CSV table of N, CA and C in Angstrom, one decimal:
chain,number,residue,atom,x,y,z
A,4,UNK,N,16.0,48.7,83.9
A,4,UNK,CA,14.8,48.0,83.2
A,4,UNK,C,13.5,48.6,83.7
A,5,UNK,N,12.7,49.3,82.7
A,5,UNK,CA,11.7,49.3,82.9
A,5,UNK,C,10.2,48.5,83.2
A,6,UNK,N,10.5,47.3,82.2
A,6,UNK,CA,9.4,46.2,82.7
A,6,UNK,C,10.1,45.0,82.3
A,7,UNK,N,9.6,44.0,82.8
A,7,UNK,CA,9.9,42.7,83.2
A,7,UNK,C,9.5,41.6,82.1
A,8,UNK,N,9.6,40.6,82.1
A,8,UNK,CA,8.5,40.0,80.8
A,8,UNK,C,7.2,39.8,81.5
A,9,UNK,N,7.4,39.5,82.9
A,9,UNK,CA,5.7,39.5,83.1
A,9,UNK,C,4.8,40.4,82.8
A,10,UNK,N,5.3,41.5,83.7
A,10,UNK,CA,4.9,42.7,83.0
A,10,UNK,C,4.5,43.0,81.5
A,11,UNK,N,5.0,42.2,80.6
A,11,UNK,CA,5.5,42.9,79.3
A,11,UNK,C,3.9,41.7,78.5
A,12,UNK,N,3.5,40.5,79.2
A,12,UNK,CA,2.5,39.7,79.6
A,12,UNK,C,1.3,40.1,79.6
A,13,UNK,N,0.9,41.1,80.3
A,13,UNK,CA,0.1,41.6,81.0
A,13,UNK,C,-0.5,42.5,78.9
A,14,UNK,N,0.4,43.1,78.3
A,14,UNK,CA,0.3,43.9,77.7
A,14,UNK,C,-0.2,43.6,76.1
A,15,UNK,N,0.8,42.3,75.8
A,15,UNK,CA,0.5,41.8,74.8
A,15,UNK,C,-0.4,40.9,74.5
A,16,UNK,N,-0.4,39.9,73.4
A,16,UNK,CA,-1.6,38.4,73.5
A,16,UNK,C,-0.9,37.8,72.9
A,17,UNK,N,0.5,37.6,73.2
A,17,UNK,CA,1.7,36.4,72.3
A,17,UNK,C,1.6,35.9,74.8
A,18,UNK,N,1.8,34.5,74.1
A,18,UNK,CA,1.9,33.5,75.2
A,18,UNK,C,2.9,32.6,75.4
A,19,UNK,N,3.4,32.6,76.5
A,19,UNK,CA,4.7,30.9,76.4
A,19,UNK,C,5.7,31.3,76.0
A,20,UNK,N,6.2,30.5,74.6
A,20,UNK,CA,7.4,30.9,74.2
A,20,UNK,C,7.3,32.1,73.3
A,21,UNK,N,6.1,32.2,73.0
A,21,UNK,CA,5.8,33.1,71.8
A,21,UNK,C,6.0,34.8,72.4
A,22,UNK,N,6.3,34.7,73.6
A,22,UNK,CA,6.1,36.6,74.1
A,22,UNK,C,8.2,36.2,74.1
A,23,UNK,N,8.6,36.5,72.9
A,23,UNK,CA,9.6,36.9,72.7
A,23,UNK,C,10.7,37.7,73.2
A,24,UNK,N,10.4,39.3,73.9
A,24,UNK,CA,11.0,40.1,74.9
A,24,UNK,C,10.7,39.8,76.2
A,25,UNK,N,12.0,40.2,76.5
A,25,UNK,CA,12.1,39.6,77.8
A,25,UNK,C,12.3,41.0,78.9
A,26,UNK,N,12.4,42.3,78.4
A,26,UNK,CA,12.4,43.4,79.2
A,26,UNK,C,12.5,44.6,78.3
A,27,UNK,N,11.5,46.0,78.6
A,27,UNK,CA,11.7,46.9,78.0
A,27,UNK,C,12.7,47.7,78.8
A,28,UNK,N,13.7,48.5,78.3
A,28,UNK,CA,14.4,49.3,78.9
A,28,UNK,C,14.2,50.9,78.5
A,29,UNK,N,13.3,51.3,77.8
A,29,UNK,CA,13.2,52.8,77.6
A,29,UNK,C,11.9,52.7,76.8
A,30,UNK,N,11.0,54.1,76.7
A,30,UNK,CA,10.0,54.0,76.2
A,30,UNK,C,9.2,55.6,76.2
A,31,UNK,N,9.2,56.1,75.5
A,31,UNK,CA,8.1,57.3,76.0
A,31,UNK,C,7.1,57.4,74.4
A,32,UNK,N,6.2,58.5,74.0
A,32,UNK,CA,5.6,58.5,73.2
A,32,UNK,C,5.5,57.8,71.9
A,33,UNK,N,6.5,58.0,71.3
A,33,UNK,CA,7.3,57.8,70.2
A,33,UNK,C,7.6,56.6,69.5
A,34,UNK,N,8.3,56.2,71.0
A,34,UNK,CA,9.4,55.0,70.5
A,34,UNK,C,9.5,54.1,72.0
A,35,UNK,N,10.4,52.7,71.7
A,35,UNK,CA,10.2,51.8,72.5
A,35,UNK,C,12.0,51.3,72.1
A,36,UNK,N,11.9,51.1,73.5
A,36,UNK,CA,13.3,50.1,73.4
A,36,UNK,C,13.3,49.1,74.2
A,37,UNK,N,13.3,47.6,73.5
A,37,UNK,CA,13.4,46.4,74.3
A,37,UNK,C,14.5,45.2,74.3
A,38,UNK,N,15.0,44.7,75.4
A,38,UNK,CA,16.0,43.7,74.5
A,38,UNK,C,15.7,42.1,75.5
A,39,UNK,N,16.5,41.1,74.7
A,39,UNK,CA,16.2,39.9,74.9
A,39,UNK,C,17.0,39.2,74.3
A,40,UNK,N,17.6,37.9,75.2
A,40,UNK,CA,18.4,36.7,74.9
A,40,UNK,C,17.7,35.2,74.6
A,41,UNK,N,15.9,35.3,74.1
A,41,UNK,CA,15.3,34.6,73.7
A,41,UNK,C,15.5,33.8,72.0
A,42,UNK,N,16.5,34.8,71.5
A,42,UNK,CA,17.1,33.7,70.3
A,42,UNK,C,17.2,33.0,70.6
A,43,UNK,N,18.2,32.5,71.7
A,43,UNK,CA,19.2,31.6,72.0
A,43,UNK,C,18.5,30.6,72.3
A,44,UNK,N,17.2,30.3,72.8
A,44,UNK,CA,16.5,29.4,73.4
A,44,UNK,C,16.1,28.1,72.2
A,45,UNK,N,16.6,26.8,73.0
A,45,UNK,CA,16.6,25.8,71.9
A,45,UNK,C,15.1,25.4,71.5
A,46,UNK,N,14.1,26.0,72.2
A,46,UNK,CA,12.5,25.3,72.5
A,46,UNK,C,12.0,26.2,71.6
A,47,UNK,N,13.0,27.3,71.6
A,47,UNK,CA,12.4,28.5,70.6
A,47,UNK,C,11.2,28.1,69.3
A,48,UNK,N,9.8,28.4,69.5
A,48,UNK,CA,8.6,28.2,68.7
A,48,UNK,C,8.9,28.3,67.1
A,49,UNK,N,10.2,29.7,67.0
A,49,UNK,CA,10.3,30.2,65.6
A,49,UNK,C,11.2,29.3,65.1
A,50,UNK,N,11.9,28.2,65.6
A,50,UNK,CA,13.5,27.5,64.9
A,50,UNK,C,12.4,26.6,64.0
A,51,UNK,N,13.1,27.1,63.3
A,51,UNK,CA,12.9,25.3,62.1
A,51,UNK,C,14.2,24.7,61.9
A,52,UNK,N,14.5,23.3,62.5
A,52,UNK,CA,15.7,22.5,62.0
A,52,UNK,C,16.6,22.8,62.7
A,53,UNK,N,16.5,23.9,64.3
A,53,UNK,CA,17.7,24.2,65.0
A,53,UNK,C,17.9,25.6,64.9
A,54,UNK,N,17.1,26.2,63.5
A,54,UNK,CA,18.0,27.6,63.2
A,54,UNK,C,17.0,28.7,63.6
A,55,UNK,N,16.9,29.3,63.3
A,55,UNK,CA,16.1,30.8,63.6
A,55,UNK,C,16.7,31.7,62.4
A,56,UNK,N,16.1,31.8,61.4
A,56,UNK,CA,16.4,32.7,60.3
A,56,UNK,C,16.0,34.0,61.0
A,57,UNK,N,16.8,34.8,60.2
A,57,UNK,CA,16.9,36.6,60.0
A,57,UNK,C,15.6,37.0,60.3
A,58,UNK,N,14.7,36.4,59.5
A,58,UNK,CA,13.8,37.1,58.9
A,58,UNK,C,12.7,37.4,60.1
A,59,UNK,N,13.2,36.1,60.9
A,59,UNK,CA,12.0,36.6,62.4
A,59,UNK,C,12.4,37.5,63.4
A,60,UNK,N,13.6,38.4,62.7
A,60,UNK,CA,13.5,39.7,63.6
A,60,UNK,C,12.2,40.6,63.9
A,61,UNK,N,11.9,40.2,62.3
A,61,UNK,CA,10.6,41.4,62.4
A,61,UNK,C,9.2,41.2,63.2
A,62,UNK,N,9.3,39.7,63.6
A,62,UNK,CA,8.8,39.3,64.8
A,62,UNK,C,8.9,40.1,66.2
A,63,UNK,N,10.1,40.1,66.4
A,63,UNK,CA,10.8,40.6,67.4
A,63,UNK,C,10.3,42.3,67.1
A,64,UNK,N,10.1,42.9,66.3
A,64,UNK,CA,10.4,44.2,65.9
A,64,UNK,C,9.0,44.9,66.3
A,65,UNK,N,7.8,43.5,65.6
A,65,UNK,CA,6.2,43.6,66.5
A,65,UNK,C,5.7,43.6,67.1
A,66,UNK,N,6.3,42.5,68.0
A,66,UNK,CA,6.1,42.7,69.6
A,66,UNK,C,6.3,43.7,69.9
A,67,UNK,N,7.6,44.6,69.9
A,67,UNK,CA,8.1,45.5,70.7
A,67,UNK,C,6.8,47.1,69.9
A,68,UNK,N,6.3,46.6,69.1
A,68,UNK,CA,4.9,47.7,68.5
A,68,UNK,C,4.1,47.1,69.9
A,69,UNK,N,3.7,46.1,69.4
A,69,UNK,CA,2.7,45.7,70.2
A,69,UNK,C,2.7,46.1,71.7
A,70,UNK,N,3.7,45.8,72.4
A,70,UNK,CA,3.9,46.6,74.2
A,70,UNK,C,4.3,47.9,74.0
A,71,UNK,N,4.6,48.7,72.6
A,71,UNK,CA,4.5,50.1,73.0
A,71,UNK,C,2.9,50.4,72.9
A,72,UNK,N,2.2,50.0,72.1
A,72,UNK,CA,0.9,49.5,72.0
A,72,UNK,C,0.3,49.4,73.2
A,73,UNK,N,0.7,48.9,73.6
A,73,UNK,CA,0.0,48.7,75.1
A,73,UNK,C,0.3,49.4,76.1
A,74,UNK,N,1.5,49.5,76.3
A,74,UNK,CA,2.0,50.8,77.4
A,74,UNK,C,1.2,52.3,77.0
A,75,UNK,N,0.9,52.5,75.5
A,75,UNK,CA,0.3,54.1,75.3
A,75,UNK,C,-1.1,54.0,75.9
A,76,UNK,N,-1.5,52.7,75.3
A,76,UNK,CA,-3.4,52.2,76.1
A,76,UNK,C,-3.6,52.1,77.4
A,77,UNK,N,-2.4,51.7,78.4
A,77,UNK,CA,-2.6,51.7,79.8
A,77,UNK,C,-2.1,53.0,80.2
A,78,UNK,N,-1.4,54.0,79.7
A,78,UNK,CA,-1.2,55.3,79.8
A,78,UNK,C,-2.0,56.1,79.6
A,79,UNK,N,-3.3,56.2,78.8
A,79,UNK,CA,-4.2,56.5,78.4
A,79,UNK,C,-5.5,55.9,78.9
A,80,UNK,N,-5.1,55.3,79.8
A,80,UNK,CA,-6.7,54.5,80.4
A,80,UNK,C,-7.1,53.8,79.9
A,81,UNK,N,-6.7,53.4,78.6
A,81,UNK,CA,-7.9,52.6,77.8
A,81,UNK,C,-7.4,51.2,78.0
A,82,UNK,N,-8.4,50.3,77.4
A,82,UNK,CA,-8.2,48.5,77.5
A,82,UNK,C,-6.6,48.5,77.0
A,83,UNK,N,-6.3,47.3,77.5
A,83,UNK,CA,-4.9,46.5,77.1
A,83,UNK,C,-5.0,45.1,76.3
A,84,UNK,N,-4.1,45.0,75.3
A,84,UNK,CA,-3.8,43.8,75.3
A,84,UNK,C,-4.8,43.3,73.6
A,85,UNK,N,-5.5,44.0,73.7
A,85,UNK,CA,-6.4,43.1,72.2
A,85,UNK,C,-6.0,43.2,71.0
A,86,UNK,N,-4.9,43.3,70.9
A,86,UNK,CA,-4.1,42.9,70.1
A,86,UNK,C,-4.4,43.7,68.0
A,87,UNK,N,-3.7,43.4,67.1
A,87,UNK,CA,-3.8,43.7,65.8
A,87,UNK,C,-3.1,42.8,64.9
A,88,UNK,N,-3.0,43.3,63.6
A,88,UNK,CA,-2.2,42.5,62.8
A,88,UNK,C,-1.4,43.1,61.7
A,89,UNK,N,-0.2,42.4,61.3
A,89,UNK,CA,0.8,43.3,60.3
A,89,UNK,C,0.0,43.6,59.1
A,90,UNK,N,-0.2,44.7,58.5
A,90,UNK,CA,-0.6,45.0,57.3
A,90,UNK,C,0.4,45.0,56.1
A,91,UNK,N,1.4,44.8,56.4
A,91,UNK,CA,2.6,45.4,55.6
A,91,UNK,C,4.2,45.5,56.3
A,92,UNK,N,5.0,44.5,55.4
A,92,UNK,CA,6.3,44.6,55.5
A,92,UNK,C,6.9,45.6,54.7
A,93,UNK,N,8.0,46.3,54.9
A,93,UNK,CA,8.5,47.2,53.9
A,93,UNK,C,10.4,47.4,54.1
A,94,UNK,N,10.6,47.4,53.1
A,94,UNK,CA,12.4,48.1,53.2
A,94,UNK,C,12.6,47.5,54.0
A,95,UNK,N,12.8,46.1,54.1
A,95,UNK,CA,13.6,45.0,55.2
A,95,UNK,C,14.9,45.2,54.8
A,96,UNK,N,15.8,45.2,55.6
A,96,UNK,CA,17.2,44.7,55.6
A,96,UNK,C,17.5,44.0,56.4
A,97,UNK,N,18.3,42.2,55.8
A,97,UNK,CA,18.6,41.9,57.1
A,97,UNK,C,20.3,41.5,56.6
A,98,UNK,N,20.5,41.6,57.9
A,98,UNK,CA,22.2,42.4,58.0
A,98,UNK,C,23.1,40.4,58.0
A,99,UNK,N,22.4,39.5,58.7
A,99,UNK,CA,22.5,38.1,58.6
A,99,UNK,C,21.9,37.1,58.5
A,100,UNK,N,22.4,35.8,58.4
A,100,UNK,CA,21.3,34.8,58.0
A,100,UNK,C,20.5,33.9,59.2
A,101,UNK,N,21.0,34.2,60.4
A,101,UNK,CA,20.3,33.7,61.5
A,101,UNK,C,20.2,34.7,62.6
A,102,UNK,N,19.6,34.3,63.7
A,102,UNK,CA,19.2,34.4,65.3
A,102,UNK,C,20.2,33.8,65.9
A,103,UNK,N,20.3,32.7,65.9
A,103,UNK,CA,20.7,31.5,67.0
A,103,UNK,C,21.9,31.3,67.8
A,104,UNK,N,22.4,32.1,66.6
A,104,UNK,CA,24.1,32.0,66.8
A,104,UNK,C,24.6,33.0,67.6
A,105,UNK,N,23.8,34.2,67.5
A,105,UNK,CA,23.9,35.7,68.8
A,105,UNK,C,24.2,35.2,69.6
A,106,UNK,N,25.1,35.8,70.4
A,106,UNK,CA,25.4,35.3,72.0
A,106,UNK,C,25.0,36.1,72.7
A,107,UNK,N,25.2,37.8,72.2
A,107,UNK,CA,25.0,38.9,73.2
A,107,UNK,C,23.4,38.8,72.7
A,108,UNK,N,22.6,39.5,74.2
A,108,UNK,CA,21.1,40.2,73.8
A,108,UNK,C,20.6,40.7,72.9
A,109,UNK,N,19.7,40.7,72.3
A,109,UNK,CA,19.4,41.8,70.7
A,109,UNK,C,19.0,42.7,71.4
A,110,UNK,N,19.0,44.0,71.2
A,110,UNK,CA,18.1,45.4,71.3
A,110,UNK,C,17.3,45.7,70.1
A,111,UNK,N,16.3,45.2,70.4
A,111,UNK,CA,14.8,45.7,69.8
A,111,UNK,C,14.3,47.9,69.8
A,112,UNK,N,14.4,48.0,69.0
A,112,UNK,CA,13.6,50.0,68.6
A,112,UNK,C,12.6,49.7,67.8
A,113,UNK,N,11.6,50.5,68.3
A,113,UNK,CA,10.5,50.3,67.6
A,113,UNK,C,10.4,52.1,67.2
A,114,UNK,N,10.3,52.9,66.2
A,114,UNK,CA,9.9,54.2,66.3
A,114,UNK,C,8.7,54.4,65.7
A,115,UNK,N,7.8,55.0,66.5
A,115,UNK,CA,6.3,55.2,65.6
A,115,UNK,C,6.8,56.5,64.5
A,116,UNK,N,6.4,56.0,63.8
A,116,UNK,CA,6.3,57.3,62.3
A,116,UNK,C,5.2,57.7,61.7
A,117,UNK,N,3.9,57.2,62.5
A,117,UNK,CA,2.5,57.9,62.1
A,117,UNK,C,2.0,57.0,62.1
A,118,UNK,N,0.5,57.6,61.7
A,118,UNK,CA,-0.8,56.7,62.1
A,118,UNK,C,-1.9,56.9,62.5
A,119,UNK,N,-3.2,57.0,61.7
A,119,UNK,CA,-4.2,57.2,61.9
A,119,UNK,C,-5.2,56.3,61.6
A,120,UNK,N,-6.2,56.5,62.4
A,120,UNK,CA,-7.7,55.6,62.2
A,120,UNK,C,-7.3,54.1,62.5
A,121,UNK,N,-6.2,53.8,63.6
A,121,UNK,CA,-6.3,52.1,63.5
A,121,UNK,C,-5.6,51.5,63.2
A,122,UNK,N,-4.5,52.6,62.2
A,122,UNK,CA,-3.6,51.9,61.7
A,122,UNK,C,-1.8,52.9,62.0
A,123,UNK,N,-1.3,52.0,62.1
A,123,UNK,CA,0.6,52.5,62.6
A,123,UNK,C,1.5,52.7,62.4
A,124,UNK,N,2.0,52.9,62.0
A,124,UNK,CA,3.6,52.6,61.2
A,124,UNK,C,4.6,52.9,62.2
A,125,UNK,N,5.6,52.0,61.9
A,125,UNK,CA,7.0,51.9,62.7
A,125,UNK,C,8.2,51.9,61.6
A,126,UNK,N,9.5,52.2,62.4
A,126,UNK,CA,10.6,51.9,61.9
A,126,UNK,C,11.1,51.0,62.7
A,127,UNK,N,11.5,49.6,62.4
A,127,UNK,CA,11.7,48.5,64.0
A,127,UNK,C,13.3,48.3,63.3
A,128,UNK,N,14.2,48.6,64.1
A,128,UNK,CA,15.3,48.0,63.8
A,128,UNK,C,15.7,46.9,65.3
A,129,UNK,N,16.7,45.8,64.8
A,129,UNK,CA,17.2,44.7,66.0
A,129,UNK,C,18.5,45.1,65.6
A,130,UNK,N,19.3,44.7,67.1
A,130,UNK,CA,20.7,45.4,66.6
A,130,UNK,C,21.0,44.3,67.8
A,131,UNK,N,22.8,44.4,67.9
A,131,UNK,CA,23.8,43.5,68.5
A,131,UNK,C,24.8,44.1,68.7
A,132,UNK,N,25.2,45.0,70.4
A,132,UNK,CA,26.2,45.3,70.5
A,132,UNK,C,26.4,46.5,69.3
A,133,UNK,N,25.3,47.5,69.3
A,133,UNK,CA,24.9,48.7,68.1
A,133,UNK,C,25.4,48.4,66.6
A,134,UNK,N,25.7,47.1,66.7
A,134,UNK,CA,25.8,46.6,65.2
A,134,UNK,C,24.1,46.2,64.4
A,135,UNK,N,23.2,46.5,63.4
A,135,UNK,CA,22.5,46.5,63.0
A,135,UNK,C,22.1,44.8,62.2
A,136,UNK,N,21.1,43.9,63.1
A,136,UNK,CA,20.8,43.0,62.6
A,136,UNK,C,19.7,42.5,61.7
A,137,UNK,N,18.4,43.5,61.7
A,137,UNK,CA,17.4,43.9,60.6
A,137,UNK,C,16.9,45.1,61.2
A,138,UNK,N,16.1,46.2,59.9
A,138,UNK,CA,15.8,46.7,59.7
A,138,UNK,C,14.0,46.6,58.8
A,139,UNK,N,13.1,47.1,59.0
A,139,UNK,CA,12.6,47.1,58.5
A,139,UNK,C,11.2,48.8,58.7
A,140,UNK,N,10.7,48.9,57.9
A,140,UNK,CA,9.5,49.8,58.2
A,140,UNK,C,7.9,48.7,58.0
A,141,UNK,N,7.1,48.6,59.2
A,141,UNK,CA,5.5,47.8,59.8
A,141,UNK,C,4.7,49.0,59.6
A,142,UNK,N,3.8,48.0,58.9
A,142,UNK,CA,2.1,48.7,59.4
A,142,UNK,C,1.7,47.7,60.4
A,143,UNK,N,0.9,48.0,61.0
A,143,UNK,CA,0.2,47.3,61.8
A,143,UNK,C,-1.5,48.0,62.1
A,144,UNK,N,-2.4,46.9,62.0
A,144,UNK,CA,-3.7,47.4,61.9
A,144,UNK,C,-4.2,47.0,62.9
A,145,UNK,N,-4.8,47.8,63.8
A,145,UNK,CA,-5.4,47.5,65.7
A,145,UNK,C,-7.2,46.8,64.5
A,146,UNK,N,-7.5,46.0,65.4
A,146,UNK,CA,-9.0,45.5,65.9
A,146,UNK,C,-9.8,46.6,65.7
A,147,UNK,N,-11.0,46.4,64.9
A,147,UNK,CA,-12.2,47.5,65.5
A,147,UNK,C,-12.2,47.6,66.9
A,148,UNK,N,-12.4,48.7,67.1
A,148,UNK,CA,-12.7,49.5,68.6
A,148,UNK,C,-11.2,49.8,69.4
A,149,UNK,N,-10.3,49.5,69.0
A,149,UNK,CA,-9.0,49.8,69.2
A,149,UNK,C,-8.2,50.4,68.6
A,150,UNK,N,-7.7,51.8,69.2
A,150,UNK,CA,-7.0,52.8,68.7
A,150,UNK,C,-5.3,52.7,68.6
A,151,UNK,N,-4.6,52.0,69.8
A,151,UNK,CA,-3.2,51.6,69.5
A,151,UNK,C,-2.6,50.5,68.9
A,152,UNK,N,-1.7,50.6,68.3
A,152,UNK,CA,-1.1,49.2,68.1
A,152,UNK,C,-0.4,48.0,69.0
């Protein structure tokens, strides 16, 4: 493990239950790898009615932008943490109909695929045991004055 969730705290501006990963395990320019047993949590912010739909992988898929996001900005000297917002969902696949029911950890990939002026693109896939649980391609658009996502 490379960082911790505190660590991973430090990086993002999701708070409480909402900082979703729970440790990065790989990371360099590119791409990000994070995983987390925070489905399973019954307090979970995302459940409606008990469940955790599919669809908030890509939750999961942003964050893990977001602290690569942050790890490039404290790599580069620059501020941490001020955060952006999704501009765009794209070519989602999701492979099931919940979260909740995972027993094993998800592994979160984030791979940057470009990006200029502010704005990012990813390929974020969640997987289970290298079985594929969504897929999707993010924009994400940084704050004026902020260059990463």
């Amino acid at each position: 493990m490379i960082l911790d969730q505190e660590a991973i705290r430090t990086l993002i501006p999701h708070a409480g239950g909402m900082c979703l990963i729970e440790r990065v395990i790989a990371w360099d320019e590119f791409q990000i790898q994070c995983e987390t047993s925070s489905h399973r949590a019954a307090d979970l912010p995302l459940r409606e009615a008990g469940r955790l739909a599919a669809i908030c992988a890509i939750e999961y898929g942003a964050q893990a932008m977001a602290i690569h996001g942050g790890l490039l900005a404290q790599a580069a000297g620059e501020p941490v943490g001020q955060g952006g917002y999704l501009a765009a969902v794209r070519s989602v696949h999701l492979y099931r109909d919940t979260l909740h029911d995972i027993e094993h950890p998800l592994r979160i990939h984030a791979s940057r695929l470009g990006g200029a002026g502010g704005s990012f693109i990813y390929a974020i896939r969640v997987e289970v045991d290298g079985e594929p649980v969504a897929e999707a391609r993010v924009t994400v658009m940084t704050r004026p004055g902020e260059q990463h996502p």
